[in-house]
C-alpha atoms as an extended CHARMM CRD file, in Angstrom:
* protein
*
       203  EXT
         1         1  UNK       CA             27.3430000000       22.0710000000      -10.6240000000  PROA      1               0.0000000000
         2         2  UNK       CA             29.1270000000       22.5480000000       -7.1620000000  PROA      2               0.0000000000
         3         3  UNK       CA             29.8090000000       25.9600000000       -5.6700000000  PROA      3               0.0000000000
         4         4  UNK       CA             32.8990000000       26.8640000000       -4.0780000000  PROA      4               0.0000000000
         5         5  UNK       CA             31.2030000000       26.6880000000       -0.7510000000  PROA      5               0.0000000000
         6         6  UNK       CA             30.0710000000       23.0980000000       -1.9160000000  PROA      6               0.0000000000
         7         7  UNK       CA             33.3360000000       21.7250000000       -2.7850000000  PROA      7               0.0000000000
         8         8  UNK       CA             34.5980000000       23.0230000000        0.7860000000  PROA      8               0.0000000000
         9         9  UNK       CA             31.9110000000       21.3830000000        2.5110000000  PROA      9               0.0000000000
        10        10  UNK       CA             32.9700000000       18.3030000000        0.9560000000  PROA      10              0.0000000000
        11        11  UNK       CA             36.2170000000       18.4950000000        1.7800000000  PROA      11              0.0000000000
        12        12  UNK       CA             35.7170000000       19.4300000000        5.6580000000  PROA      12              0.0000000000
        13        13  UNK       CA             33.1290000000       16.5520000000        5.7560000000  PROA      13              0.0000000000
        14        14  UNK       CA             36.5630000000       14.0480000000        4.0250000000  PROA      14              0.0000000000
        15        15  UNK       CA             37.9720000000       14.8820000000        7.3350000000  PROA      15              0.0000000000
        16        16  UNK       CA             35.7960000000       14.3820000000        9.7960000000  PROA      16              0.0000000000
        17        17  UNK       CA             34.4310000000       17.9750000000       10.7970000000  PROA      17              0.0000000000
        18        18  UNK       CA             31.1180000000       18.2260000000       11.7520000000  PROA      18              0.0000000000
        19        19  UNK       CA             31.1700000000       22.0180000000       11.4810000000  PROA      19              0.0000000000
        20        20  UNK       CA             30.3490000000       23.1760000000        7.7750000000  PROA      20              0.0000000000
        21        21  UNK       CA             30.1990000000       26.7130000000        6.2720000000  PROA      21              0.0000000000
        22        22  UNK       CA             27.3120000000       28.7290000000        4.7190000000  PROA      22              0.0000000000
        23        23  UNK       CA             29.0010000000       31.5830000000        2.5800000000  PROA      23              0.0000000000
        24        24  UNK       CA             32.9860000000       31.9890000000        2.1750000000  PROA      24              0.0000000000
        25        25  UNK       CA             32.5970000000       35.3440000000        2.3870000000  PROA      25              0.0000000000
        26        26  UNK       CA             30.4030000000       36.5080000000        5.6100000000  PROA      26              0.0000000000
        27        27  UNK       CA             31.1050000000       33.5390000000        7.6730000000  PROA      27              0.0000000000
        28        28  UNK       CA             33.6830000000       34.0130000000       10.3660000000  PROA      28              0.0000000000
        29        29  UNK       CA             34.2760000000       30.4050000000       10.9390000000  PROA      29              0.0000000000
        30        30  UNK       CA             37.4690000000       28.8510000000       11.6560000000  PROA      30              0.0000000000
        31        31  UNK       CA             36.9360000000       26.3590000000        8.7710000000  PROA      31              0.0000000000
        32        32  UNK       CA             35.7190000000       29.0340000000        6.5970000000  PROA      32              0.0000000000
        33        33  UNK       CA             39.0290000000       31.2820000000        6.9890000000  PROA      33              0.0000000000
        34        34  UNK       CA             41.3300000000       27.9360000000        6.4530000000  PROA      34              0.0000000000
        35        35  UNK       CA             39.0280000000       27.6910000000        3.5240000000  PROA      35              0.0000000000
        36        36  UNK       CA             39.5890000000       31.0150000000        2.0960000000  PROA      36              0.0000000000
        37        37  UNK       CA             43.1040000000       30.4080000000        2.6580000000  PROA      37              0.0000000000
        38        38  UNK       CA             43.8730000000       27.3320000000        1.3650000000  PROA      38              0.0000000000
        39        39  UNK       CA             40.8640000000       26.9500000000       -1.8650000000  PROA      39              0.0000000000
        40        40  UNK       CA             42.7070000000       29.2480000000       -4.2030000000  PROA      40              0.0000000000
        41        41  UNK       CA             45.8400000000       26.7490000000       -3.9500000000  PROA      41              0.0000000000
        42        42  UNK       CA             44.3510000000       23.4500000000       -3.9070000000  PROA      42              0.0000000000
        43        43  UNK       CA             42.4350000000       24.4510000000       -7.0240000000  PROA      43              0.0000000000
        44        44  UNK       CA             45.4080000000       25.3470000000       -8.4710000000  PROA      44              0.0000000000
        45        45  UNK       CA             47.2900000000       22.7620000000       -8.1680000000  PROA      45              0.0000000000
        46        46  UNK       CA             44.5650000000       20.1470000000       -9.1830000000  PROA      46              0.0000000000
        47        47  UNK       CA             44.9370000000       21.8720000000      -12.7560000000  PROA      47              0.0000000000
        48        48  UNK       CA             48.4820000000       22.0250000000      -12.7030000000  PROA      48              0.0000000000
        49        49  UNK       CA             48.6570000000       17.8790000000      -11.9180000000  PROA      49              0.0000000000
        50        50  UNK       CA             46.9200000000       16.9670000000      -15.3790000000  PROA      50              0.0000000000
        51        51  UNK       CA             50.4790000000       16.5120000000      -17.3400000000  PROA      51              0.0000000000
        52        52  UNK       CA             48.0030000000       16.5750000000      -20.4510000000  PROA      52              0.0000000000
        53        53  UNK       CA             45.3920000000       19.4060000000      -19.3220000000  PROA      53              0.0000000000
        54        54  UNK       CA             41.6340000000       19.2750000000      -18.4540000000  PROA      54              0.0000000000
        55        55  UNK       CA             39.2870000000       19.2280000000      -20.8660000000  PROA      55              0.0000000000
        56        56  UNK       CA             37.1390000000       22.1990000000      -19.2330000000  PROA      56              0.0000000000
        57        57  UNK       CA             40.2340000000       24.2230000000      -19.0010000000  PROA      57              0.0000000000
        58        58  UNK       CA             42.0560000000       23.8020000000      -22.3190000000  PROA      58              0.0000000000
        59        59  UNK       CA             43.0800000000       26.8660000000      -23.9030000000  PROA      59              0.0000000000
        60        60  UNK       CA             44.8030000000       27.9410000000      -26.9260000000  PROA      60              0.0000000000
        61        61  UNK       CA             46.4010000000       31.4370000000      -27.7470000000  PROA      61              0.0000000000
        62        62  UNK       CA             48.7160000000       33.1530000000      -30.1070000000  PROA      62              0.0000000000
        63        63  UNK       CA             51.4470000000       34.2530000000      -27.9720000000  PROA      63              0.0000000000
        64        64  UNK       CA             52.9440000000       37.5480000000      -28.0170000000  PROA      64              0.0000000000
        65        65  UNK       CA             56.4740000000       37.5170000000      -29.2710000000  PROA      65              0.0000000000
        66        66  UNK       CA             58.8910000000       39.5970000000      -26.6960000000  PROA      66              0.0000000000
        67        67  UNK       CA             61.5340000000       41.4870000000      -28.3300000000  PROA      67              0.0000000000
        68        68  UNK       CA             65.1310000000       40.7900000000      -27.8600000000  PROA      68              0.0000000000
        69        69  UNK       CA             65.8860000000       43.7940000000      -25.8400000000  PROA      69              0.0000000000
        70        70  UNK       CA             63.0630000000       42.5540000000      -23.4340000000  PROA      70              0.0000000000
        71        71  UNK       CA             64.9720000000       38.6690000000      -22.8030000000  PROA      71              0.0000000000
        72        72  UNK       CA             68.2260000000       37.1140000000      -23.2500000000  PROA      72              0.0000000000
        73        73  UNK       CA             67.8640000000       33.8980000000      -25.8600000000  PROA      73              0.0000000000
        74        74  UNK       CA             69.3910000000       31.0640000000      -25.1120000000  PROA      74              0.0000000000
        75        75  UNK       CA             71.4570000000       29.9210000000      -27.8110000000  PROA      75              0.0000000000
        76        76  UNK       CA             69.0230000000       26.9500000000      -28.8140000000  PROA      76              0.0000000000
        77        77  UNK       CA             66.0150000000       28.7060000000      -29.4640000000  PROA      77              0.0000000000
        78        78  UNK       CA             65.1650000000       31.8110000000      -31.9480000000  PROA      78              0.0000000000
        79        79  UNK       CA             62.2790000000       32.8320000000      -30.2970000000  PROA      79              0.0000000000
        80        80  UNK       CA             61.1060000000       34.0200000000      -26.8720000000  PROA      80              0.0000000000
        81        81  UNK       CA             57.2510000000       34.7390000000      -26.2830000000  PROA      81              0.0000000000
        82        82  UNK       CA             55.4130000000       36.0450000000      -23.0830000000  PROA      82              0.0000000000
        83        83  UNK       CA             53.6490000000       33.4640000000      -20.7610000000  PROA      83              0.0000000000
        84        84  UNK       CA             49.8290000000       33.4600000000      -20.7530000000  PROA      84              0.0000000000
        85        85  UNK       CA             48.5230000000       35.1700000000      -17.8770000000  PROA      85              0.0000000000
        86        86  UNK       CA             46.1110000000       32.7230000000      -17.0300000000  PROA      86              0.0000000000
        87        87  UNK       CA             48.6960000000       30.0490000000      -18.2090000000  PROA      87              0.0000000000
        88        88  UNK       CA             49.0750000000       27.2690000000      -15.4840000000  PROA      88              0.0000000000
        89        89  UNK       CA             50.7600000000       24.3660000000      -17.1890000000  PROA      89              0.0000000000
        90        90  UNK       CA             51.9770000000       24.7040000000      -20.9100000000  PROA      90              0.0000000000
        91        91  UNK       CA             51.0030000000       21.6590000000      -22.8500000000  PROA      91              0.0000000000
        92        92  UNK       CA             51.5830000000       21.3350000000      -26.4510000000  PROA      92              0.0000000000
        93        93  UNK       CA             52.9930000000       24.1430000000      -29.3400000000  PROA      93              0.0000000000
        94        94  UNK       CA             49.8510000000       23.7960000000      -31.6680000000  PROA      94              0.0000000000
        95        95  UNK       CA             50.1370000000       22.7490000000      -35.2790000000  PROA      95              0.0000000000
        96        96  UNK       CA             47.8310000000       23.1720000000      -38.1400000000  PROA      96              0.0000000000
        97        97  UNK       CA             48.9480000000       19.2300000000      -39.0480000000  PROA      97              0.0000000000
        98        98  UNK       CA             47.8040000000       17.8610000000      -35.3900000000  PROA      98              0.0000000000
        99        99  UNK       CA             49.6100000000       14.6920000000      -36.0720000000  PROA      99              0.0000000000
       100       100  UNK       CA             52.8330000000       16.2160000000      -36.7740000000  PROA      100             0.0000000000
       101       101  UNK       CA             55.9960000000       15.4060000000      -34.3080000000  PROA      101             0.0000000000
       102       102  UNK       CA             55.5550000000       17.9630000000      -31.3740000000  PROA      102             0.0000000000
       103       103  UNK       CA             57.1710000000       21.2500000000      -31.6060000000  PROA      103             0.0000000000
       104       104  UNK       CA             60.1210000000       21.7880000000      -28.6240000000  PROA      104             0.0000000000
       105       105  UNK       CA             59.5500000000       24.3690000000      -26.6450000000  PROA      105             0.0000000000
       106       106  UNK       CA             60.4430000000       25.4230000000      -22.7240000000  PROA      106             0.0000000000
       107       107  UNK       CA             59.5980000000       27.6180000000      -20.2780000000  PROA      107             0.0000000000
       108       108  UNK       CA             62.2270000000       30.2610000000      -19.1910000000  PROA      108             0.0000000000
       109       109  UNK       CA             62.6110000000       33.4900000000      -17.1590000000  PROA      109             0.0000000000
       110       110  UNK       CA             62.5010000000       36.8190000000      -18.3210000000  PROA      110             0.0000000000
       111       111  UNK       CA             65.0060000000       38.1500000000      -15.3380000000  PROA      111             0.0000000000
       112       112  UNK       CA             65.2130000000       41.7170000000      -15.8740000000  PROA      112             0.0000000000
       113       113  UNK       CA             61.2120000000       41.9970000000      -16.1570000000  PROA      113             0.0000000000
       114       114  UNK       CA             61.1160000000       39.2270000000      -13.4130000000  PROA      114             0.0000000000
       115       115  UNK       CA             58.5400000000       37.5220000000      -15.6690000000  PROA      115             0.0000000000
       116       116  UNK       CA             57.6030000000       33.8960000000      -16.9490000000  PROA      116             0.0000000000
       117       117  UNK       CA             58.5610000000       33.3030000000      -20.7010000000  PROA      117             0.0000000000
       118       118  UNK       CA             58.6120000000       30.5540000000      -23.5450000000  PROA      118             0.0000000000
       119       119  UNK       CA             61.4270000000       29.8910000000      -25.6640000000  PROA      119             0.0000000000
       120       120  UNK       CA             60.7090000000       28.1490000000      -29.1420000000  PROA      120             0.0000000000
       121       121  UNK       CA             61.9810000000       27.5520000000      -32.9170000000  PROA      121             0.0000000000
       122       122  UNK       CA             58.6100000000       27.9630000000      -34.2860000000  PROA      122             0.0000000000
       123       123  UNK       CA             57.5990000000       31.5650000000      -35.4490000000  PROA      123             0.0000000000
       124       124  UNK       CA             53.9920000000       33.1530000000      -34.8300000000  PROA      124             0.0000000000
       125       125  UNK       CA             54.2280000000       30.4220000000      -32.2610000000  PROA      125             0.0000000000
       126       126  UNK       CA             50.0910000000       29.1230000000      -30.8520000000  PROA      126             0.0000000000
       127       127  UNK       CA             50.2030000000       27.4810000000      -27.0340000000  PROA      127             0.0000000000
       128       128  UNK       CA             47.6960000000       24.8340000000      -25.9630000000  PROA      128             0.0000000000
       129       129  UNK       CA             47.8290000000       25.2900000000      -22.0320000000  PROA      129             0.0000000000
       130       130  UNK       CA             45.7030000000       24.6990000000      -18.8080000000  PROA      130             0.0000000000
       131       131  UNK       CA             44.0750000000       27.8210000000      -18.1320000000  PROA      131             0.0000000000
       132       132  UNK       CA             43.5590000000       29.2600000000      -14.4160000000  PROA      132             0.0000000000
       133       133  UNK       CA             39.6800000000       28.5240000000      -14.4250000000  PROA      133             0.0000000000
       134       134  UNK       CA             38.1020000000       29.9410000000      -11.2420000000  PROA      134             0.0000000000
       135       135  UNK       CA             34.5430000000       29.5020000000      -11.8920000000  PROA      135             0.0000000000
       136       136  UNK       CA             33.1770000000       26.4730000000      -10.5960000000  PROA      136             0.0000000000
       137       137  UNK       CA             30.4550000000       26.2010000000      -12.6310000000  PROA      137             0.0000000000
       138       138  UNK       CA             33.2510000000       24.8220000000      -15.0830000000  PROA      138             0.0000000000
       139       139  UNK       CA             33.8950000000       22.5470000000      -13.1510000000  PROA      139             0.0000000000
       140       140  UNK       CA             33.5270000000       18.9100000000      -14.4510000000  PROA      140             0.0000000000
       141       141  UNK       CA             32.3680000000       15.7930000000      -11.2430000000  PROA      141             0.0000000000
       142       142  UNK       CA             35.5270000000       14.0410000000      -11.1010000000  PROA      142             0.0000000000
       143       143  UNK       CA             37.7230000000       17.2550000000      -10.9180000000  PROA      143             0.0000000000
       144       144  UNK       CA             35.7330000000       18.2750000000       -8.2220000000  PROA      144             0.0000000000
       145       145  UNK       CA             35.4850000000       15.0700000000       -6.5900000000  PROA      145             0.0000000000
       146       146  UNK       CA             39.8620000000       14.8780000000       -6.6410000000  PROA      146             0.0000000000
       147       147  UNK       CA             39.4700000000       19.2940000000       -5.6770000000  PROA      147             0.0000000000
       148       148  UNK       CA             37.7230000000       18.1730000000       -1.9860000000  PROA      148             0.0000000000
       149       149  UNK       CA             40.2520000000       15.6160000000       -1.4520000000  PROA      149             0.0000000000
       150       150  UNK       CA             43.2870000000       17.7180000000       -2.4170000000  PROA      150             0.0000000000
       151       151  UNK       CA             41.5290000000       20.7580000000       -0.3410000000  PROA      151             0.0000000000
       152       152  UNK       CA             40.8200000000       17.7690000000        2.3440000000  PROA      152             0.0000000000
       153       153  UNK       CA             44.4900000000       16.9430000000        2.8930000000  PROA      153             0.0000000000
       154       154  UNK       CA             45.3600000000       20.8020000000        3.1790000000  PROA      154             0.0000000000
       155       155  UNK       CA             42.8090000000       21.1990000000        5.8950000000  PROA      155             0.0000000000
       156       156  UNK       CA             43.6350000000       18.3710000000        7.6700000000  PROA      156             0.0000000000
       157       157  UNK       CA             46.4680000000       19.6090000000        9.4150000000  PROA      157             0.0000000000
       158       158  UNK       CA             45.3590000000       23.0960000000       10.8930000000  PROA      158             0.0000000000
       159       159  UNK       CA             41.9090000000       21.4050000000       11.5790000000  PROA      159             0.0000000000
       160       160  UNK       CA             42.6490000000       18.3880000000       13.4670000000  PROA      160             0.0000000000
       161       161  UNK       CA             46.3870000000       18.1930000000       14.0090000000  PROA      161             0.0000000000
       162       162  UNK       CA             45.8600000000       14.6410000000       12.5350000000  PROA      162             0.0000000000
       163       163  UNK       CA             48.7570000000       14.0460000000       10.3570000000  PROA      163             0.0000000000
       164       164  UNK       CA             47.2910000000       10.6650000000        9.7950000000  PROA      164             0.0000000000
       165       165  UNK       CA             44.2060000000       12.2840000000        8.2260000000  PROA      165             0.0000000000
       166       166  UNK       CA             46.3480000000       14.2540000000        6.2960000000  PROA      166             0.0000000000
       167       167  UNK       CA             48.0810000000       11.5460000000        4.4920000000  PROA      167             0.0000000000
       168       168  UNK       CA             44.8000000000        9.2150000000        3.8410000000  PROA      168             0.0000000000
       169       169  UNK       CA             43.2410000000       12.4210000000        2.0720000000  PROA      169             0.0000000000
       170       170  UNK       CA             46.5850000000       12.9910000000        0.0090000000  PROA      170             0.0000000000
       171       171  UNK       CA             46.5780000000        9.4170000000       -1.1620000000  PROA      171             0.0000000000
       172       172  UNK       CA             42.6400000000        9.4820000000       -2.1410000000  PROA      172             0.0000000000
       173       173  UNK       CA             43.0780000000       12.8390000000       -4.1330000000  PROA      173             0.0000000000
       174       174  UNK       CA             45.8860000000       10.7020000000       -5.9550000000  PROA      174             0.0000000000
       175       175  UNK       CA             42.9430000000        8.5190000000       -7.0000000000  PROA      175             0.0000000000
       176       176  UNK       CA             40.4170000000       10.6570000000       -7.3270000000  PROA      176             0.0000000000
       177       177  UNK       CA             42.8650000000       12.1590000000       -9.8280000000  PROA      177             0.0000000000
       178       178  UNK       CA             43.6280000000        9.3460000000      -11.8310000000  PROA      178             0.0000000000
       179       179  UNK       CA             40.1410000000        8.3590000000      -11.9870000000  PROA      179             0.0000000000
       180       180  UNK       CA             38.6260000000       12.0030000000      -12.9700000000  PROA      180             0.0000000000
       181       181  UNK       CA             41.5540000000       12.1330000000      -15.5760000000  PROA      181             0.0000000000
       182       182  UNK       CA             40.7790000000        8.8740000000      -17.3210000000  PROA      182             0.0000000000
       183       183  UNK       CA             37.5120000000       10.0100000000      -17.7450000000  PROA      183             0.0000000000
       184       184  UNK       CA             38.3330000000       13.4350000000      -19.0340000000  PROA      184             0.0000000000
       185       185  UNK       CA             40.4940000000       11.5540000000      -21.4770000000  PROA      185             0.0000000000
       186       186  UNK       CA             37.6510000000        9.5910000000      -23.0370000000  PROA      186             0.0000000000
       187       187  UNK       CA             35.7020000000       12.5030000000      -24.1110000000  PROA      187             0.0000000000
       188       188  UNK       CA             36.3640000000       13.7670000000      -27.9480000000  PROA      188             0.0000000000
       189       189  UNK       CA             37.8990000000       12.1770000000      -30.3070000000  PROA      189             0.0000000000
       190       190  UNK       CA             41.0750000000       10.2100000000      -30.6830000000  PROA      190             0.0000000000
       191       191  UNK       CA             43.7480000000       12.3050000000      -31.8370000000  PROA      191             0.0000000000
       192       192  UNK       CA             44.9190000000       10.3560000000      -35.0160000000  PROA      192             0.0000000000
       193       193  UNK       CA             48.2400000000        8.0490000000      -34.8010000000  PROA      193             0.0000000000
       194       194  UNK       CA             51.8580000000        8.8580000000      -36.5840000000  PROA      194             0.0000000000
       195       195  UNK       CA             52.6600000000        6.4490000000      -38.8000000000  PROA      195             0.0000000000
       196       196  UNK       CA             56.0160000000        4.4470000000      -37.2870000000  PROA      196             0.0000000000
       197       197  UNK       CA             59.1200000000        5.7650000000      -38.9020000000  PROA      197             0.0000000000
       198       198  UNK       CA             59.4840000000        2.1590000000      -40.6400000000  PROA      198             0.0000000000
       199       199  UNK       CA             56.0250000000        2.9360000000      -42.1730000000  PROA      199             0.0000000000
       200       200  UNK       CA             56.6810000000        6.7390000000      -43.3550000000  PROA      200             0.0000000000
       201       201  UNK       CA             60.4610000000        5.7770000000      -44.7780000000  PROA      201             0.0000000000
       202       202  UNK       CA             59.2450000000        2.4370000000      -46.4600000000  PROA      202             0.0000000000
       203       203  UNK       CA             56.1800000000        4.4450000000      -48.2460000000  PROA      203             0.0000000000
């Protein structure tokens, strides 16, 4: 499995430097501080770009409902629940029946507690997000593979002052993406299919 050092090697060798680091923490480096800087981000938002998670970073919790006092509710929902602190994207409401309609649910802002929130009709409400995974050793190939090219194009700039390097590593982290999420979507099995509505109203 790559380390985070690995994965920034790769990236610095995407554009062109011929100057790699040895440890993110003692080396001094130019690259490594644009490293340091920029890793936490890029990892980030690789996670956040799977509309339908990762499979190495799918998470499901019970969340904790917030009292009324705590949020105002907007008129079309009954419920308001805190946002998972390690919640990056939220996916899905989960359902004991996992081939039910999908629950409705949105994201919303607690503004007097300046905090993240989720607004949804269904009580003792269960959220199937991408978590914020920041080990590396759970780290699958192709999401590493699209990380160094994401990390690549942030690099780019303060490294070279190549814009044109910047926008060839962009574009291959768009299909390094696609790639590492087709494959992510193959593993496990199928979720089942609904019925049509013609099928479930003629039966």
């Amino acid at each position: 499995m790559a380390t985070n050092v690995q994965i920034c090697n790769l990236a610095l060798s995407h554009i062109g430097s011929r100057a790699f680091i040895q440890d993110l923490t003692s080396d001094n480096s130019v690259e490594a501080r644009y490293c340091n800087l920029l890793f936490d981000d890029a990892r980030q938002a690789v996670l956040r770009d799977a509309p339908h998670g990762w499979g190495f970073a799918y998470k499901v919790e019970a969340l904790a409902l917030k009292v009324a006092a705590d949020v105002t509710i907007p008129a079309s929902w009954t419920y308001a629940y805190a946002w998972p602190a390690d919640c990056l994207r939220a996916l899905h409401i989960v359902t004991a029946d996992n081939i039910a309609d999908p629950v409705p649910f949105a994201p919303g802002t607690d503004i007097a507690l300046e905090a993240k929130v989720i607004f949804s009709n269904e009580a003792d409400a269960v959220l199937g997000y991408t978590a914020d995974i920041i080990a590396s050793h759970m780290f699958d190939a192709g999401f590493v593979h699209a990380l160094s090219w994401n990390l690549a194009a942030d690099l780019a700039p303060p490294l070279t002052g190549d814009r044109a390097i910047q926008d060839v590593s962009f574009r291959l982290y768009r299909q390094a993406l696609d790639a590492a999420l087709r494959a992510d979507a193959s593993e496990g099995e199928p979720t089942p299919e609904r019925d049509s509505e013609f099928i479930r109203v003629r039966n």
